Amino acid sequence: MNYQRKLVLIFFLNFIILFSCEDNSKILNEINIELQEPVGIANQIKMIYTDSTEIKAILTAPKHLDYTNLSFQYSIFPKGLKVDFFDELGNKNEAISDYGILYNSTKILDLKGNVILKSYNGSELITNQLFWDIEKEWLFTEKFFTFQDSSYDFQAYRLDTNKEFTKFQTGELVGKIIVNDSIDK
């Protein structure tokens, strides 16, 4: 009789323990949202962006903080990042910075601190902040920058350009620019 009571008691306790457990993931996400804590932290990451099986960009960073649990989703790269992005011919261009924020909904990457953008053709852009619109493949900044390539060597505030630097607008320029007097027809 004692054995049966112990068995019933053990069964009853297991039943209570089993059914008293609940899924707390929703509560944990709400706590993270209130505290503005990242949903994930990763070290030594490598993110590959593709379009129709073609690699468009490879982002590497020593640390990644994922805030996709918030209503305005973003990711932070607090220890810097490097982005290798490729044109249609597979030519590699490189961007590095000390800090970065990727805004998921707008697909804009905000590069901050010692930003250097090197093109496969030798052109180089240096600034303290650069925004990169990933979908439109467009770069812009309101900060002071320097730009050098085989035809240009100048500094200015404000830049608005495509990734090839073939169409760009700047503020007032300082430096050397080679001007071709011929008119393209």
mmCIF file with all atom_site columns, C-alpha atoms in Angstrom:
data_model
loop_
_atom_site.group_PDB
_atom_site.id
_atom_site.type_symbol
_atom_site.label_atom_id
_atom_site.label_alt_id
_atom_site.label_comp_id
_atom_site.label_asym_id
_atom_site.label_entity_id
_atom_site.label_seq_id
_atom_site.pdbx_PDB_ins_code
_atom_site.Cartn_x
_atom_site.Cartn_y
_atom_site.Cartn_z
_atom_site.occupancy
_atom_site.B_iso_or_equiv
_atom_site.pdbx_formal_charge
_atom_site.auth_seq_id
_atom_site.auth_comp_id
_atom_site.auth_asym_id
_atom_site.auth_atom_id
_atom_site.pdbx_PDB_model_num
ATOM 1   C CA . MET A 1 1   ? 0.000  0.000  0.000   1.00 0.00 ? 1   MET A CA 1
ATOM 2   C CA . ASN A 1 2   ? 2.833  2.375  0.805   1.00 0.00 ? 2   ASN A CA 1
ATOM 3   C CA . TYR A 1 3   ? 4.384  1.573  -2.551  1.00 0.00 ? 3   TYR A CA 1
ATOM 4   C CA . GLN A 1 4   ? 1.168  2.493  -4.407  1.00 0.00 ? 4   GLN A CA 1
ATOM 5   C CA . ARG A 1 5   ? 0.864  5.808  -2.502  1.00 0.00 ? 5   ARG A CA 1
ATOM 6   C CA . LYS A 1 6   ? 4.447  6.705  -3.376  1.00 0.00 ? 6   LYS A CA 1
ATOM 7   C CA . LEU A 1 7   ? 3.791  5.856  -7.011  1.00 0.00 ? 7   LEU A CA 1
ATOM 8   C CA . VAL A 1 8   ? 0.631  8.001  -7.087  1.00 0.00 ? 8   VAL A CA 1
ATOM 9   C CA . LEU A 1 9   ? 2.451  10.848 -5.321  1.00 0.00 ? 9   LEU A CA 1
ATOM 10  C CA . ILE A 1 10  ? 5.359  10.709 -7.812  1.00 0.00 ? 10  ILE A CA 1
ATOM 11  C CA . PHE A 1 11  ? 2.932  10.609 -10.743 1.00 0.00 ? 11  PHE A CA 1
ATOM 12  C CA . PHE A 1 12  ? 0.967  13.565 -9.327  1.00 0.00 ? 12  PHE A CA 1
ATOM 13  C CA . LEU A 1 13  ? 4.121  15.658 -8.748  1.00 0.00 ? 13  LEU A CA 1
ATOM 14  C CA . ASN A 1 14  ? 5.386  14.920 -12.270 1.00 0.00 ? 14  ASN A CA 1
ATOM 15  C CA . PHE A 1 15  ? 1.974  15.880 -13.652 1.00 0.00 ? 15  PHE A CA 1
ATOM 16  C CA . ILE A 1 16  ? 2.071  19.237 -11.806 1.00 0.00 ? 16  ILE A CA 1
ATOM 17  C CA . ILE A 1 17  ? 5.645  19.980 -12.884 1.00 0.00 ? 17  ILE A CA 1
ATOM 18  C CA . LEU A 1 18  ? 4.954  19.036 -16.497 1.00 0.00 ? 18  LEU A CA 1
ATOM 19  C CA . PHE A 1 19  ? 1.842  21.170 -16.874 1.00 0.00 ? 19  PHE A CA 1
ATOM 20  C CA . SER A 1 20  ? 3.059  24.127 -14.830 1.00 0.00 ? 20  SER A CA 1
ATOM 21  C CA . CYS A 1 21  ? 5.744  24.870 -17.459 1.00 0.00 ? 21  CYS A CA 1
ATOM 22  C CA . GLU A 1 22  ? 4.866  27.451 -20.091 1.00 0.00 ? 22  GLU A CA 1
ATOM 23  C CA . ASP A 1 23  ? 6.461  29.102 -23.088 1.00 0.00 ? 23  ASP A CA 1
ATOM 24  C CA . ASN A 1 24  ? 8.147  32.248 -21.785 1.00 0.00 ? 24  ASN A CA 1
ATOM 25  C CA . SER A 1 25  ? 9.649  33.389 -25.096 1.00 0.00 ? 25  SER A CA 1
ATOM 26  C CA . LYS A 1 26  ? 6.964  36.051 -25.618 1.00 0.00 ? 26  LYS A CA 1
ATOM 27  C CA . ILE A 1 27  ? 7.544  37.448 -22.132 1.00 0.00 ? 27  ILE A CA 1
ATOM 28  C CA . LEU A 1 28  ? 11.322 37.410 -22.661 1.00 0.00 ? 28  LEU A CA 1
ATOM 29  C CA . ASN A 1 29  ? 10.960 39.270 -25.971 1.00 0.00 ? 29  ASN A CA 1
ATOM 30  C CA . GLU A 1 30  ? 8.779  41.902 -24.276 1.00 0.00 ? 30  GLU A CA 1
ATOM 31  C CA . ILE A 1 31  ? 11.409 42.354 -21.554 1.00 0.00 ? 31  ILE A CA 1
ATOM 32  C CA . ASN A 1 32  ? 14.133 42.716 -24.218 1.00 0.00 ? 32  ASN A CA 1
ATOM 33  C CA . ILE A 1 33  ? 12.039 45.317 -26.044 1.00 0.00 ? 33  ILE A CA 1
ATOM 34  C CA . GLU A 1 34  ? 11.479 47.318 -22.861 1.00 0.00 ? 34  GLU A CA 1
ATOM 35  C CA . LEU A 1 35  ? 15.180 47.165 -21.995 1.00 0.00 ? 35  LEU A CA 1
ATOM 36  C CA . GLN A 1 36  ? 16.263 47.740 -25.626 1.00 0.00 ? 36  GLN A CA 1
ATOM 37  C CA . GLU A 1 37  ? 18.487 44.669 -25.334 1.00 0.00 ? 37  GLU A CA 1
ATOM 38  C CA . PRO A 1 38  ? 19.650 42.808 -28.438 1.00 0.00 ? 38  PRO A CA 1
ATOM 39  C CA . VAL A 1 39  ? 17.918 39.557 -29.274 1.00 0.00 ? 39  VAL A CA 1
ATOM 40  C CA . GLY A 1 40  ? 21.283 38.128 -30.294 1.00 0.00 ? 40  GLY A CA 1
ATOM 41  C CA . ILE A 1 41  ? 25.004 38.790 -30.015 1.00 0.00 ? 41  ILE A CA 1
ATOM 42  C CA . ALA A 1 42  ? 27.512 37.180 -32.368 1.00 0.00 ? 42  ALA A CA 1
ATOM 43  C CA . ASN A 1 43  ? 31.279 37.357 -32.684 1.00 0.00 ? 43  ASN A CA 1
ATOM 44  C CA . GLN A 1 44  ? 33.404 37.029 -35.840 1.00 0.00 ? 44  GLN A CA 1
ATOM 45  C CA . ILE A 1 45  ? 30.446 37.144 -38.233 1.00 0.00 ? 45  ILE A CA 1
ATOM 46  C CA . LYS A 1 46  ? 30.289 36.877 -41.998 1.00 0.00 ? 46  LYS A CA 1
ATOM 47  C CA . MET A 1 47  ? 27.064 37.872 -43.790 1.00 0.00 ? 47  MET A CA 1
ATOM 48  C CA . ILE A 1 48  ? 26.711 37.197 -47.508 1.00 0.00 ? 48  ILE A CA 1
ATOM 49  C CA . TYR A 1 49  ? 24.176 39.215 -49.527 1.00 0.00 ? 49  TYR A CA 1
ATOM 50  C CA . THR A 1 50  ? 23.024 37.621 -52.768 1.00 0.00 ? 50  THR A CA 1
ATOM 51  C CA . ASP A 1 51  ? 20.669 38.458 -55.608 1.00 0.00 ? 51  ASP A CA 1
ATOM 52  C CA . SER A 1 52  ? 19.634 35.624 -57.916 1.00 0.00 ? 52  SER A CA 1
ATOM 53  C CA . THR A 1 53  ? 22.533 33.454 -56.697 1.00 0.00 ? 53  THR A CA 1
ATOM 54  C CA . GLU A 1 54  ? 25.074 36.233 -57.407 1.00 0.00 ? 54  GLU A CA 1
ATOM 55  C CA . ILE A 1 55  ? 27.095 37.464 -54.447 1.00 0.00 ? 55  ILE A CA 1
ATOM 56  C CA . LYS A 1 56  ? 26.536 41.216 -54.152 1.00 0.00 ? 56  LYS A CA 1
ATOM 57  C CA . ALA A 1 57  ? 28.331 41.879 -50.862 1.00 0.00 ? 57  ALA A CA 1
ATOM 58  C CA . ILE A 1 58  ? 30.141 40.158 -48.009 1.00 0.00 ? 58  ILE A CA 1
ATOM 59  C CA . LEU A 1 59  ? 30.036 41.851 -44.615 1.00 0.00 ? 59  LEU A CA 1
ATOM 60  C CA . THR A 1 60  ? 32.478 40.740 -41.911 1.00 0.00 ? 60  THR A CA 1
ATOM 61  C CA . ALA A 1 61  ? 32.673 42.100 -38.376 1.00 0.00 ? 61  ALA A CA 1
ATOM 62  C CA . PRO A 1 62  ? 34.253 41.153 -35.052 1.00 0.00 ? 62  PRO A CA 1
ATOM 63  C CA . LYS A 1 63  ? 30.954 41.738 -33.200 1.00 0.00 ? 63  LYS A CA 1
ATOM 64  C CA . HIS A 1 64  ? 27.278 41.930 -34.206 1.00 0.00 ? 64  HIS A CA 1
ATOM 65  C CA . LEU A 1 65  ? 24.366 43.039 -32.012 1.00 0.00 ? 65  LEU A CA 1
ATOM 66  C CA . ASP A 1 66  ? 20.968 42.030 -33.443 1.00 0.00 ? 66  ASP A CA 1
ATOM 67  C CA . TYR A 1 67  ? 18.029 44.299 -32.552 1.00 0.00 ? 67  TYR A CA 1
ATOM 68  C CA . THR A 1 68  ? 15.469 42.680 -34.864 1.00 0.00 ? 68  THR A CA 1
ATOM 69  C CA . ASN A 1 69  ? 13.233 42.202 -31.822 1.00 0.00 ? 69  ASN A CA 1
ATOM 70  C CA . LEU A 1 70  ? 12.352 45.927 -31.853 1.00 0.00 ? 70  LEU A CA 1
ATOM 71  C CA . SER A 1 71  ? 9.672  47.540 -34.000 1.00 0.00 ? 71  SER A CA 1
ATOM 72  C CA . PHE A 1 72  ? 12.350 49.496 -35.951 1.00 0.00 ? 72  PHE A CA 1
ATOM 73  C CA . GLN A 1 73  ? 14.774 46.658 -36.603 1.00 0.00 ? 73  GLN A CA 1
ATOM 74  C CA . TYR A 1 74  ? 18.507 47.235 -36.902 1.00 0.00 ? 74  TYR A CA 1
ATOM 75  C CA . SER A 1 75  ? 21.901 45.667 -36.302 1.00 0.00 ? 75  SER A CA 1
ATOM 76  C CA . ILE A 1 76  ? 24.946 47.283 -34.705 1.00 0.00 ? 76  ILE A CA 1
ATOM 77  C CA . PHE A 1 77  ? 28.578 46.520 -35.430 1.00 0.00 ? 77  PHE A CA 1
ATOM 78  C CA . PRO A 1 78  ? 30.239 48.187 -32.403 1.00 0.00 ? 78  PRO A CA 1
ATOM 79  C CA . LYS A 1 79  ? 33.795 47.049 -33.165 1.00 0.00 ? 79  LYS A CA 1
ATOM 80  C CA . GLY A 1 80  ? 33.779 47.992 -36.821 1.00 0.00 ? 80  GLY A CA 1
ATOM 81  C CA . LEU A 1 81  ? 33.092 46.160 -40.045 1.00 0.00 ? 81  LEU A CA 1
ATOM 82  C CA . LYS A 1 82  ? 34.351 45.493 -43.531 1.00 0.00 ? 82  LYS A CA 1
ATOM 83  C CA . VAL A 1 83  ? 32.117 45.202 -46.575 1.00 0.00 ? 83  VAL A CA 1
ATOM 84  C CA . ASP A 1 84  ? 33.341 43.759 -49.859 1.00 0.00 ? 84  ASP A CA 1
ATOM 85  C CA . PHE A 1 85  ? 30.820 44.517 -52.581 1.00 0.00 ? 85  PHE A CA 1
ATOM 86  C CA . PHE A 1 86  ? 30.948 43.362 -56.155 1.00 0.00 ? 86  PHE A CA 1
ATOM 87  C CA . ASP A 1 87  ? 29.844 44.936 -59.424 1.00 0.00 ? 87  ASP A CA 1
ATOM 88  C CA . GLU A 1 88  ? 28.275 43.140 -62.391 1.00 0.00 ? 88  GLU A CA 1
ATOM 89  C CA . LEU A 1 89  ? 31.722 42.068 -63.650 1.00 0.00 ? 89  LEU A CA 1
ATOM 90  C CA . GLY A 1 90  ? 32.776 40.672 -60.273 1.00 0.00 ? 90  GLY A CA 1
ATOM 91  C CA . ASN A 1 91  ? 35.159 43.536 -59.459 1.00 0.00 ? 91  ASN A CA 1
ATOM 92  C CA . LYS A 1 92  ? 35.602 43.897 -55.706 1.00 0.00 ? 92  LYS A CA 1
ATOM 93  C CA . ASN A 1 93  ? 35.228 47.214 -53.886 1.00 0.00 ? 93  ASN A CA 1
ATOM 94  C CA . GLU A 1 94  ? 35.890 47.533 -50.163 1.00 0.00 ? 94  GLU A CA 1
ATOM 95  C CA . ALA A 1 95  ? 34.464 49.674 -47.362 1.00 0.00 ? 95  ALA A CA 1
ATOM 96  C CA . ILE A 1 96  ? 35.773 49.657 -43.786 1.00 0.00 ? 96  ILE A CA 1
ATOM 97  C CA . SER A 1 97  ? 34.756 51.641 -40.717 1.00 0.00 ? 97  SER A CA 1
ATOM 98  C CA . ASP A 1 98  ? 35.160 51.685 -36.946 1.00 0.00 ? 98  ASP A CA 1
ATOM 99  C CA . TYR A 1 99  ? 31.407 51.350 -36.297 1.00 0.00 ? 99  TYR A CA 1
ATOM 100 C CA . GLY A 1 100 ? 28.287 50.562 -38.273 1.00 0.00 ? 100 GLY A CA 1
ATOM 101 C CA . ILE A 1 101 ? 24.509 50.335 -38.085 1.00 0.00 ? 101 ILE A CA 1
ATOM 102 C CA . LEU A 1 102 ? 22.390 48.422 -40.601 1.00 0.00 ? 102 LEU A CA 1
ATOM 103 C CA . TYR A 1 103 ? 18.753 49.576 -40.660 1.00 0.00 ? 103 TYR A CA 1
ATOM 104 C CA . ASN A 1 104 ? 16.757 46.552 -41.826 1.00 0.00 ? 104 ASN A CA 1
ATOM 105 C CA . SER A 1 105 ? 13.588 48.264 -43.069 1.00 0.00 ? 105 SER A CA 1
ATOM 106 C CA . THR A 1 106 ? 15.364 50.951 -45.124 1.00 0.00 ? 106 THR A CA 1
ATOM 107 C CA . LYS A 1 107 ? 18.345 48.776 -46.168 1.00 0.00 ? 107 LYS A CA 1
ATOM 108 C CA . ILE A 1 108 ? 20.709 51.627 -45.291 1.00 0.00 ? 108 ILE A CA 1
ATOM 109 C CA . LEU A 1 109 ? 24.118 50.954 -43.794 1.00 0.00 ? 109 LEU A CA 1
ATOM 110 C CA . ASP A 1 110 ? 25.500 53.815 -41.662 1.00 0.00 ? 110 ASP A CA 1
ATOM 111 C CA . LEU A 1 111 ? 29.306 53.625 -41.540 1.00 0.00 ? 111 LEU A CA 1
ATOM 112 C CA . LYS A 1 112 ? 30.980 55.775 -38.867 1.00 0.00 ? 112 LYS A CA 1
ATOM 113 C CA . GLY A 1 113 ? 34.549 56.550 -37.849 1.00 0.00 ? 113 GLY A CA 1
ATOM 114 C CA . ASN A 1 114 ? 37.555 56.305 -40.163 1.00 0.00 ? 114 ASN A CA 1
ATOM 115 C CA . VAL A 1 115 ? 35.453 55.277 -43.149 1.00 0.00 ? 115 VAL A CA 1
ATOM 116 C CA . ILE A 1 116 ? 37.551 54.242 -46.140 1.00 0.00 ? 116 ILE A CA 1
ATOM 117 C CA . LEU A 1 117 ? 35.994 53.172 -49.406 1.00 0.00 ? 117 LEU A CA 1
ATOM 118 C CA . LYS A 1 118 ? 38.405 51.651 -51.942 1.00 0.00 ? 118 LYS A CA 1
ATOM 119 C CA . SER A 1 119 ? 37.336 50.886 -55.471 1.00 0.00 ? 119 SER A CA 1
ATOM 120 C CA . TYR A 1 120 ? 38.805 48.147 -57.658 1.00 0.00 ? 120 TYR A CA 1
ATOM 121 C CA . ASN A 1 121 ? 40.043 50.864 -60.064 1.00 0.00 ? 121 ASN A CA 1
ATOM 122 C CA . GLY A 1 122 ? 42.132 52.612 -57.403 1.00 0.00 ? 122 GLY A CA 1
ATOM 123 C CA . SER A 1 123 ? 39.762 55.392 -56.366 1.00 0.00 ? 123 SER A CA 1
ATOM 124 C CA . GLU A 1 124 ? 39.527 56.071 -52.652 1.00 0.00 ? 124 GLU A CA 1
ATOM 125 C CA . LEU A 1 125 ? 37.017 57.957 -50.504 1.00 0.00 ? 125 LEU A CA 1
ATOM 126 C CA . ILE A 1 126 ? 37.829 58.864 -46.886 1.00 0.00 ? 126 ILE A CA 1
ATOM 127 C CA . THR A 1 127 ? 35.326 60.390 -44.440 1.00 0.00 ? 127 THR A CA 1
ATOM 128 C CA . ASN A 1 128 ? 34.007 60.095 -40.872 1.00 0.00 ? 128 ASN A CA 1
ATOM 129 C CA . GLN A 1 129 ? 30.506 59.001 -41.860 1.00 0.00 ? 129 GLN A CA 1
ATOM 130 C CA . LEU A 1 130 ? 29.036 57.470 -44.985 1.00 0.00 ? 130 LEU A CA 1
ATOM 131 C CA . PHE A 1 131 ? 25.547 56.166 -45.655 1.00 0.00 ? 131 PHE A CA 1
ATOM 132 C CA . TRP A 1 132 ? 25.168 53.361 -48.175 1.00 0.00 ? 132 TRP A CA 1
ATOM 133 C CA . ASP A 1 133 ? 21.725 52.626 -49.632 1.00 0.00 ? 133 ASP A CA 1
ATOM 134 C CA . ILE A 1 134 ? 22.155 48.932 -50.381 1.00 0.00 ? 134 ILE A CA 1
ATOM 135 C CA . GLU A 1 135 ? 19.119 48.539 -52.650 1.00 0.00 ? 135 GLU A CA 1
ATOM 136 C CA . LYS A 1 136 ? 19.722 51.677 -54.726 1.00 0.00 ? 136 LYS A CA 1
ATOM 137 C CA . GLU A 1 137 ? 23.511 51.177 -54.607 1.00 0.00 ? 137 GLU A CA 1
ATOM 138 C CA . TRP A 1 138 ? 23.899 54.840 -53.670 1.00 0.00 ? 138 TRP A CA 1
ATOM 139 C CA . LEU A 1 139 ? 26.321 56.551 -51.258 1.00 0.00 ? 139 LEU A CA 1
ATOM 140 C CA . PHE A 1 140 ? 25.838 59.838 -49.425 1.00 0.00 ? 140 PHE A CA 1
ATOM 141 C CA . THR A 1 141 ? 27.239 61.923 -46.590 1.00 0.00 ? 141 THR A CA 1
ATOM 142 C CA . GLU A 1 142 ? 26.936 65.435 -45.198 1.00 0.00 ? 142 GLU A CA 1
ATOM 143 C CA . LYS A 1 143 ? 30.399 65.153 -43.609 1.00 0.00 ? 143 LYS A CA 1
ATOM 144 C CA . PHE A 1 144 ? 33.756 66.361 -44.901 1.00 0.00 ? 144 PHE A CA 1
ATOM 145 C CA . PHE A 1 145 ? 35.394 63.864 -47.259 1.00 0.00 ? 145 PHE A CA 1
ATOM 146 C CA . THR A 1 146 ? 38.388 63.419 -49.536 1.00 0.00 ? 146 THR A CA 1
ATOM 147 C CA . PHE A 1 147 ? 38.271 61.627 -52.867 1.00 0.00 ? 147 PHE A CA 1
ATOM 148 C CA . GLN A 1 148 ? 41.148 60.533 -55.096 1.00 0.00 ? 148 GLN A CA 1
ATOM 149 C CA . ASP A 1 149 ? 41.394 58.666 -58.363 1.00 0.00 ? 149 ASP A CA 1
ATOM 150 C CA . SER A 1 150 ? 43.304 59.088 -61.633 1.00 0.00 ? 150 SER A CA 1
ATOM 151 C CA . SER A 1 151 ? 41.266 62.185 -62.599 1.00 0.00 ? 151 SER A CA 1
ATOM 152 C CA . TYR A 1 152 ? 40.302 63.719 -59.269 1.00 0.00 ? 152 TYR A CA 1
ATOM 153 C CA . ASP A 1 153 ? 41.928 64.760 -56.018 1.00 0.00 ? 153 ASP A CA 1
ATOM 154 C CA . PHE A 1 154 ? 39.569 66.917 -53.975 1.00 0.00 ? 154 PHE A CA 1
ATOM 155 C CA . GLN A 1 155 ? 37.884 67.526 -50.643 1.00 0.00 ? 155 GLN A CA 1
ATOM 156 C CA . ALA A 1 156 ? 34.364 68.763 -49.941 1.00 0.00 ? 156 ALA A CA 1
ATOM 157 C CA . TYR A 1 157 ? 31.436 68.660 -47.582 1.00 0.00 ? 157 TYR A CA 1
ATOM 158 C CA . ARG A 1 158 ? 28.445 66.636 -48.752 1.00 0.00 ? 158 ARG A CA 1
ATOM 159 C CA . LEU A 1 159 ? 28.501 63.845 -51.285 1.00 0.00 ? 159 LEU A CA 1
ATOM 160 C CA . ASP A 1 160 ? 25.690 62.163 -53.177 1.00 0.00 ? 160 ASP A CA 1
ATOM 161 C CA . THR A 1 161 ? 26.887 59.494 -55.657 1.00 0.00 ? 161 THR A CA 1
ATOM 162 C CA . ASN A 1 162 ? 26.345 56.130 -57.255 1.00 0.00 ? 162 ASN A CA 1
ATOM 163 C CA . LYS A 1 163 ? 28.715 53.354 -56.218 1.00 0.00 ? 163 LYS A CA 1
ATOM 164 C CA . GLU A 1 164 ? 30.826 53.769 -59.380 1.00 0.00 ? 164 GLU A CA 1
ATOM 165 C CA . PHE A 1 165 ? 31.370 57.521 -58.705 1.00 0.00 ? 165 PHE A CA 1
ATOM 166 C CA . THR A 1 166 ? 30.256 58.272 -62.271 1.00 0.00 ? 166 THR A CA 1
ATOM 167 C CA . LYS A 1 167 ? 27.313 60.441 -61.161 1.00 0.00 ? 167 LYS A CA 1
ATOM 168 C CA . PHE A 1 168 ? 27.897 62.614 -58.138 1.00 0.00 ? 168 PHE A CA 1
ATOM 169 C CA . GLN A 1 169 ? 27.028 65.906 -56.516 1.00 0.00 ? 169 GLN A CA 1
ATOM 170 C CA . THR A 1 170 ? 29.066 67.613 -53.831 1.00 0.00 ? 170 THR A CA 1
ATOM 171 C CA . GLY A 1 171 ? 29.210 70.795 -51.867 1.00 0.00 ? 171 GLY A CA 1
ATOM 172 C CA . GLU A 1 172 ? 31.945 73.363 -52.528 1.00 0.00 ? 172 GLU A CA 1
ATOM 173 C CA . LEU A 1 173 ? 35.089 71.612 -53.769 1.00 0.00 ? 173 LEU A CA 1
ATOM 174 C CA . VAL A 1 174 ? 38.704 72.128 -52.748 1.00 0.00 ? 174 VAL A CA 1
ATOM 175 C CA . GLY A 1 175 ? 41.447 70.435 -54.773 1.00 0.00 ? 175 GLY A CA 1
ATOM 176 C CA . LYS A 1 176 ? 42.361 69.400 -58.328 1.00 0.00 ? 176 LYS A CA 1
ATOM 177 C CA . ILE A 1 177 ? 39.966 68.239 -61.002 1.00 0.00 ? 177 ILE A CA 1
ATOM 178 C CA . ILE A 1 178 ? 40.855 67.425 -64.605 1.00 0.00 ? 178 ILE A CA 1
ATOM 179 C CA . VAL A 1 179 ? 38.317 69.060 -66.908 1.00 0.00 ? 179 VAL A CA 1
ATOM 180 C CA . ASN A 1 180 ? 37.810 67.802 -70.440 1.00 0.00 ? 180 ASN A CA 1
ATOM 181 C CA . ASP A 1 181 ? 36.614 70.539 -72.813 1.00 0.00 ? 181 ASP A CA 1
ATOM 182 C CA . SER A 1 182 ? 35.222 68.123 -75.390 1.00 0.00 ? 182 SER A CA 1
ATOM 183 C CA . ILE A 1 183 ? 31.477 67.666 -75.514 1.00 0.00 ? 183 ILE A CA 1
ATOM 184 C CA . ASP A 1 184 ? 30.121 64.132 -75.709 1.00 0.00 ? 184 ASP A CA 1
ATOM 185 C CA . LYS A 1 185 ? 27.519 63.685 -78.429 1.00 0.00 ? 185 LYS A CA 1
#
